[in-house]
Coordinates of N, CA and C in Angstrom, one line a residue:
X1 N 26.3 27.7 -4.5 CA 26.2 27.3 -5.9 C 24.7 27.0 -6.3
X2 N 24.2 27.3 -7.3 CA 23.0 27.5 -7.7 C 23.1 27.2 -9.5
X3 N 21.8 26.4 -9.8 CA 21.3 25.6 -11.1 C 20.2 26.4 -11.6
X4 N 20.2 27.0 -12.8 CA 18.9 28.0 -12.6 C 18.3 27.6 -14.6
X5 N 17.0 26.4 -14.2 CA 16.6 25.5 -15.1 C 15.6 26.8 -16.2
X6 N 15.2 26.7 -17.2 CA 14.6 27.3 -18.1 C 14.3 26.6 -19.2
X7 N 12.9 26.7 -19.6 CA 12.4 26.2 -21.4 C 12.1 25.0 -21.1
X8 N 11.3 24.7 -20.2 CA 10.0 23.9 -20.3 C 8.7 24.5 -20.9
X9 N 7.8 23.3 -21.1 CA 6.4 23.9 -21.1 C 5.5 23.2 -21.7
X10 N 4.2 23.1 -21.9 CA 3.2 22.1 -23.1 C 3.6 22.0 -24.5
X11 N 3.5 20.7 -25.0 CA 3.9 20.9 -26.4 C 3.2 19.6 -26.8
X12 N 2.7 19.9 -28.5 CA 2.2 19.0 -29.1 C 3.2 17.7 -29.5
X13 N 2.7 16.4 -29.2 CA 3.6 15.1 -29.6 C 4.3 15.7 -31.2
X14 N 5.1 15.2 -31.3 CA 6.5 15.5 -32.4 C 7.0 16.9 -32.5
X15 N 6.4 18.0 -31.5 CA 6.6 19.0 -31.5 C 8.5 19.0 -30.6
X16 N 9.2 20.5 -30.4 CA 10.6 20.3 -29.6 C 10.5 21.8 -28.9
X17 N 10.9 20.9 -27.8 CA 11.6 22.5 -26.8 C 13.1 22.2 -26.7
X18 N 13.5 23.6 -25.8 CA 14.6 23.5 -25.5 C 14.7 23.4 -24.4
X19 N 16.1 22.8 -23.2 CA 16.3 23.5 -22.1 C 17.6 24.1 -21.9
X20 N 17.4 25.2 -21.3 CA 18.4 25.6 -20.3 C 19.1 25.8 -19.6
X21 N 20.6 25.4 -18.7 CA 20.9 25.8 -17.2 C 22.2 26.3 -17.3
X22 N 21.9 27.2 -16.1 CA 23.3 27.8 -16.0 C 23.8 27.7 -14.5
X23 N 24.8 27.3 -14.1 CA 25.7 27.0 -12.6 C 25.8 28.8 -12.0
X24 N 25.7 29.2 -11.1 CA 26.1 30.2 -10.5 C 26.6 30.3 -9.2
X25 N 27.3 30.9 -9.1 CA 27.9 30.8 -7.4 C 29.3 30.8 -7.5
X26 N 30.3 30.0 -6.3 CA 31.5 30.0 -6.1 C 32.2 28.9 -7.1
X27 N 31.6 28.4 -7.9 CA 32.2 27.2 -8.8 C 34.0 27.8 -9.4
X28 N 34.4 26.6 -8.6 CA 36.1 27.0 -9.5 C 35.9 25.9 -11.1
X29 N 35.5 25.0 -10.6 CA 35.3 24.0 -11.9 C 34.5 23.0 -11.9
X30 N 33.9 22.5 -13.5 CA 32.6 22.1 -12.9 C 33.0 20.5 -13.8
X31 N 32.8 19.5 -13.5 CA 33.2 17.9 -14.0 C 31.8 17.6 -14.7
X32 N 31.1 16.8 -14.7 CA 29.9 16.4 -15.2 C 28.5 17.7 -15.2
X33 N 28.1 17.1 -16.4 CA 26.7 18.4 -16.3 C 25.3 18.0 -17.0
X34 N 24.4 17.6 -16.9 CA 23.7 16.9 -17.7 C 22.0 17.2 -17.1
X35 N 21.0 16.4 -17.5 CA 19.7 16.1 -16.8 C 19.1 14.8 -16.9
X36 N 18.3 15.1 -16.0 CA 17.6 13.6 -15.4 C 16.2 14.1 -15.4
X37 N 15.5 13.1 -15.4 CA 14.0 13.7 -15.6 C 13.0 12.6 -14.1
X38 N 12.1 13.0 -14.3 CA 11.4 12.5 -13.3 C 9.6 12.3 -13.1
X39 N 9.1 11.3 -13.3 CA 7.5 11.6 -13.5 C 6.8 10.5 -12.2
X40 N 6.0 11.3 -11.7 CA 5.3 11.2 -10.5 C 4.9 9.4 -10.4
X41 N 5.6 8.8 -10.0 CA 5.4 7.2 -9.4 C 6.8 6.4 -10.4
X42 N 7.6 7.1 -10.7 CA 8.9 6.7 -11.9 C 9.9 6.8 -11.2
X43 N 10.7 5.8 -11.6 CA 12.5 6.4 -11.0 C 12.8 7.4 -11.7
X44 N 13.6 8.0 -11.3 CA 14.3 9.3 -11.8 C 15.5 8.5 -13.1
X45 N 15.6 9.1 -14.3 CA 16.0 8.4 -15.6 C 17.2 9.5 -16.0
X46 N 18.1 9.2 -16.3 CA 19.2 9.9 -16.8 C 18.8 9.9 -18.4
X47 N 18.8 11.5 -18.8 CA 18.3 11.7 -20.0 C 19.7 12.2 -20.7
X48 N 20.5 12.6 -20.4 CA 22.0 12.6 -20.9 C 22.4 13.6 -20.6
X49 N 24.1 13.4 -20.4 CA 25.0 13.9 -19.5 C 25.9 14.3 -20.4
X50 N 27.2 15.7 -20.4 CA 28.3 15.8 -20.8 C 29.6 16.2 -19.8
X51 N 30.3 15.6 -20.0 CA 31.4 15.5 -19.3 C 32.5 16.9 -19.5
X52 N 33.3 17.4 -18.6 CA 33.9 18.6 -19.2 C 35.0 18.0 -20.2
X53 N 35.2 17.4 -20.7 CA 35.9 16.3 -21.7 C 35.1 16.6 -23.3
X54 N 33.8 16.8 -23.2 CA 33.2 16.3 -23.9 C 32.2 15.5 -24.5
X55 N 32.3 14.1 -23.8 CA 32.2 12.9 -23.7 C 30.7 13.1 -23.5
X56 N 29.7 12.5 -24.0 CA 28.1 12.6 -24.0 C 27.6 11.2 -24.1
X57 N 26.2 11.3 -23.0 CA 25.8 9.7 -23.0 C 24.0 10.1 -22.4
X58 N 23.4 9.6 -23.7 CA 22.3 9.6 -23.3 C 21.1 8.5 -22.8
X59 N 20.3 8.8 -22.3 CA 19.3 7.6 -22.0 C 18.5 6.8 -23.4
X60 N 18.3 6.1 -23.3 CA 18.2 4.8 -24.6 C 16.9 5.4 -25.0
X61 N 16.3 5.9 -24.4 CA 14.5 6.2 -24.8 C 14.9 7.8 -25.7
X62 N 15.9 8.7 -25.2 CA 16.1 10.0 -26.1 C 17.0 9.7 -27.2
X63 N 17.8 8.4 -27.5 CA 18.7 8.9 -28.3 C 18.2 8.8 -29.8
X64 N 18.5 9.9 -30.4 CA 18.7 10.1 -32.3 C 17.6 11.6 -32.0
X65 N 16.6 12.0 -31.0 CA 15.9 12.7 -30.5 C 16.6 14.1 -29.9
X66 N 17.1 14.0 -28.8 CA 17.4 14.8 -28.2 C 18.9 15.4 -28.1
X67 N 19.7 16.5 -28.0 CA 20.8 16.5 -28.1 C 21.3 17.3 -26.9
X68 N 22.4 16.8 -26.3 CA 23.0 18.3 -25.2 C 24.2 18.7 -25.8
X69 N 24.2 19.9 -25.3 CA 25.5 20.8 -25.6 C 25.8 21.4 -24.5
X70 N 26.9 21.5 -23.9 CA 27.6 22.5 -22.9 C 28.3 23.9 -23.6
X71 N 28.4 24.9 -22.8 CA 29.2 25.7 -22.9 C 30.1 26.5 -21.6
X72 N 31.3 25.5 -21.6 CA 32.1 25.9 -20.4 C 32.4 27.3 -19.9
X73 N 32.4 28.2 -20.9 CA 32.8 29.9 -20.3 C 31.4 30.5 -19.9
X74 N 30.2 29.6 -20.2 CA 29.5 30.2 -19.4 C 28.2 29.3 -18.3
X75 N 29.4 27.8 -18.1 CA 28.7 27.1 -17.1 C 27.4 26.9 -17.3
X76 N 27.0 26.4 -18.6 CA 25.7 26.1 -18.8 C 25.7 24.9 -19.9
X77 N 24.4 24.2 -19.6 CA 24.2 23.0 -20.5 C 23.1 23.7 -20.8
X78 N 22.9 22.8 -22.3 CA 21.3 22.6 -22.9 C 20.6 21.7 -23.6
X79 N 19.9 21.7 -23.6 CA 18.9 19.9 -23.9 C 18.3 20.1 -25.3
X80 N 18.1 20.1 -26.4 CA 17.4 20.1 -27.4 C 16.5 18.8 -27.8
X81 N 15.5 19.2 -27.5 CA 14.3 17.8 -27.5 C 13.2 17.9 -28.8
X82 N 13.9 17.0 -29.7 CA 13.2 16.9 -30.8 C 11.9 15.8 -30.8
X83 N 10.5 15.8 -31.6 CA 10.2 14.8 -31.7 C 9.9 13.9 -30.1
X84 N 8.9 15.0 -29.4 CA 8.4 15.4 -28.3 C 7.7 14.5 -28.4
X85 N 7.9 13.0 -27.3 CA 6.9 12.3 -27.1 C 5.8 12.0 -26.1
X86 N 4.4 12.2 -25.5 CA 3.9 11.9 -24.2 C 4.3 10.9 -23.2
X87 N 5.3 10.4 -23.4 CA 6.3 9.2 -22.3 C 7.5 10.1 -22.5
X88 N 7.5 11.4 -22.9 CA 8.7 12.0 -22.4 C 8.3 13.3 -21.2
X89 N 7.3 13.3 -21.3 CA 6.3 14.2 -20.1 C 6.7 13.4 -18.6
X90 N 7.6 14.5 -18.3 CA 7.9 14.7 -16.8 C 8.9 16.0 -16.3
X91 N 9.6 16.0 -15.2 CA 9.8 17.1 -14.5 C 11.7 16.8 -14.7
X92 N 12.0 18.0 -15.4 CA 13.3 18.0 -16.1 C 14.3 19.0 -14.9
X93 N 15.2 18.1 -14.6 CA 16.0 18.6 -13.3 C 18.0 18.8 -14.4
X94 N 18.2 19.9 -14.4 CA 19.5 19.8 -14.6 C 20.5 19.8 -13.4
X95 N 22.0 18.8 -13.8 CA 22.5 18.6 -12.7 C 23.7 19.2 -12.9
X96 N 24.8 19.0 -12.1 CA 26.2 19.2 -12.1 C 26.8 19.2 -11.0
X97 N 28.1 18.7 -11.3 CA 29.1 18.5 -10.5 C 30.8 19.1 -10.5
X98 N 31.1 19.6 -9.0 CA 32.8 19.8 -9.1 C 33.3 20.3 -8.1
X99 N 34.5 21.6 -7.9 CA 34.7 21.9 -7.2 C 33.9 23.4 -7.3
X100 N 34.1 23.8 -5.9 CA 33.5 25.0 -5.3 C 34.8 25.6 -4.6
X101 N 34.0 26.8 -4.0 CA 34.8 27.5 -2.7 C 36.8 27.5 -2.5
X102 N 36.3 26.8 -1.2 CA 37.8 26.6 -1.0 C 38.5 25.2 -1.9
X103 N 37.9 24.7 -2.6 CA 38.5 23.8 -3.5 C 37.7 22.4 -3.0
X104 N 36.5 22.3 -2.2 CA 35.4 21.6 -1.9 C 34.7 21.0 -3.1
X105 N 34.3 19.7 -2.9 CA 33.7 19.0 -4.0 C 32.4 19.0 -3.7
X106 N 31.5 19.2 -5.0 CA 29.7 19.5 -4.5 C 29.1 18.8 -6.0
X107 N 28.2 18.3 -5.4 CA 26.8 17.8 -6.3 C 25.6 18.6 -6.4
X108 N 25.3 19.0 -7.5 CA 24.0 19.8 -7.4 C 23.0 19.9 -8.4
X109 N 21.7 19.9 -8.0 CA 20.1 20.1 -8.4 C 19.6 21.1 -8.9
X110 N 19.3 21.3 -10.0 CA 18.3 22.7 -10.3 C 17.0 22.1 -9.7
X111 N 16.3 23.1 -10.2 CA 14.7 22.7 -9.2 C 13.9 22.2 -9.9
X112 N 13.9 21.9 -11.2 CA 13.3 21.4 -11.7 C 12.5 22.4 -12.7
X113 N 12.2 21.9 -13.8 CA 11.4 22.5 -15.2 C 10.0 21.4 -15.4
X114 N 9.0 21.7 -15.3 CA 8.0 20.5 -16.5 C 8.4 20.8 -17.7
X115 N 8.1 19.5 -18.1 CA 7.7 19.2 -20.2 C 6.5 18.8 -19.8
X116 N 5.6 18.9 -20.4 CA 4.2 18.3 -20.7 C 4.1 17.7 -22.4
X117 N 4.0 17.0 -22.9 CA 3.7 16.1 -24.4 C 2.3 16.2 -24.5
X118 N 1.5 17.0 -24.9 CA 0.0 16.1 -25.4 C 0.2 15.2 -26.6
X119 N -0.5 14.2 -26.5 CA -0.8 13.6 -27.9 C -1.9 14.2 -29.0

């Protein structure tokens, strides 16, 4: 199973990107899907997650800003980041979780995207 992250890059403060991921591999079904971000001497910050329910929960620093959306038929989440701040500059990792293979449960990492904010 493989996470394959897209739509990072520089952007001017209140400026917006997007991100992309899509799950590939043996996935029978996929439970949680979301991203987390990460900036060099930082814990790693849950930027918001959707549930295959629906159910959406974001980090307190992105919300009214940022939005995710899933789409299940094709195993991908996406991040819409409005109103790009320089304390949102770090290294954008999408996640997901479920079953695989022979009906095995797996956790998994894309490799990661930068955002960069200039002010």
């Amino acid at each position: 199973v493989q996470l394959q992250a897209s739509g990072g890059g520089l952007v001017e403060a209140g400026g917006s990107l997007r991100l992309s991921c899509t799950v590939s591999g043996s996935v029978l079904s996929l439970n949680d899907m979301g991203w987390y971000r990460q900036d060099p001497g930082k814990q790693r910050e849950l930027v918001a997650m959707v549930s295959s329910r629906g159910e959406i929960k974001y980090g307190d620093s992105v919300k009214g800003r940022f939005t995710i959306s899933r789409d299940n038929a094709k195993n991908s989440v996406d991040l819409q980041m409005n109103n790009l701040q320089p304390e949102d500059t770090a290294v954008y990792h999408c996640s997901a979780d479920g079953d695989y293979s022979d009906s095995q449960y797996g956790f998994w990492w894309g490799q990661g995207t930068q955002v960069t904010v200039s002010s």
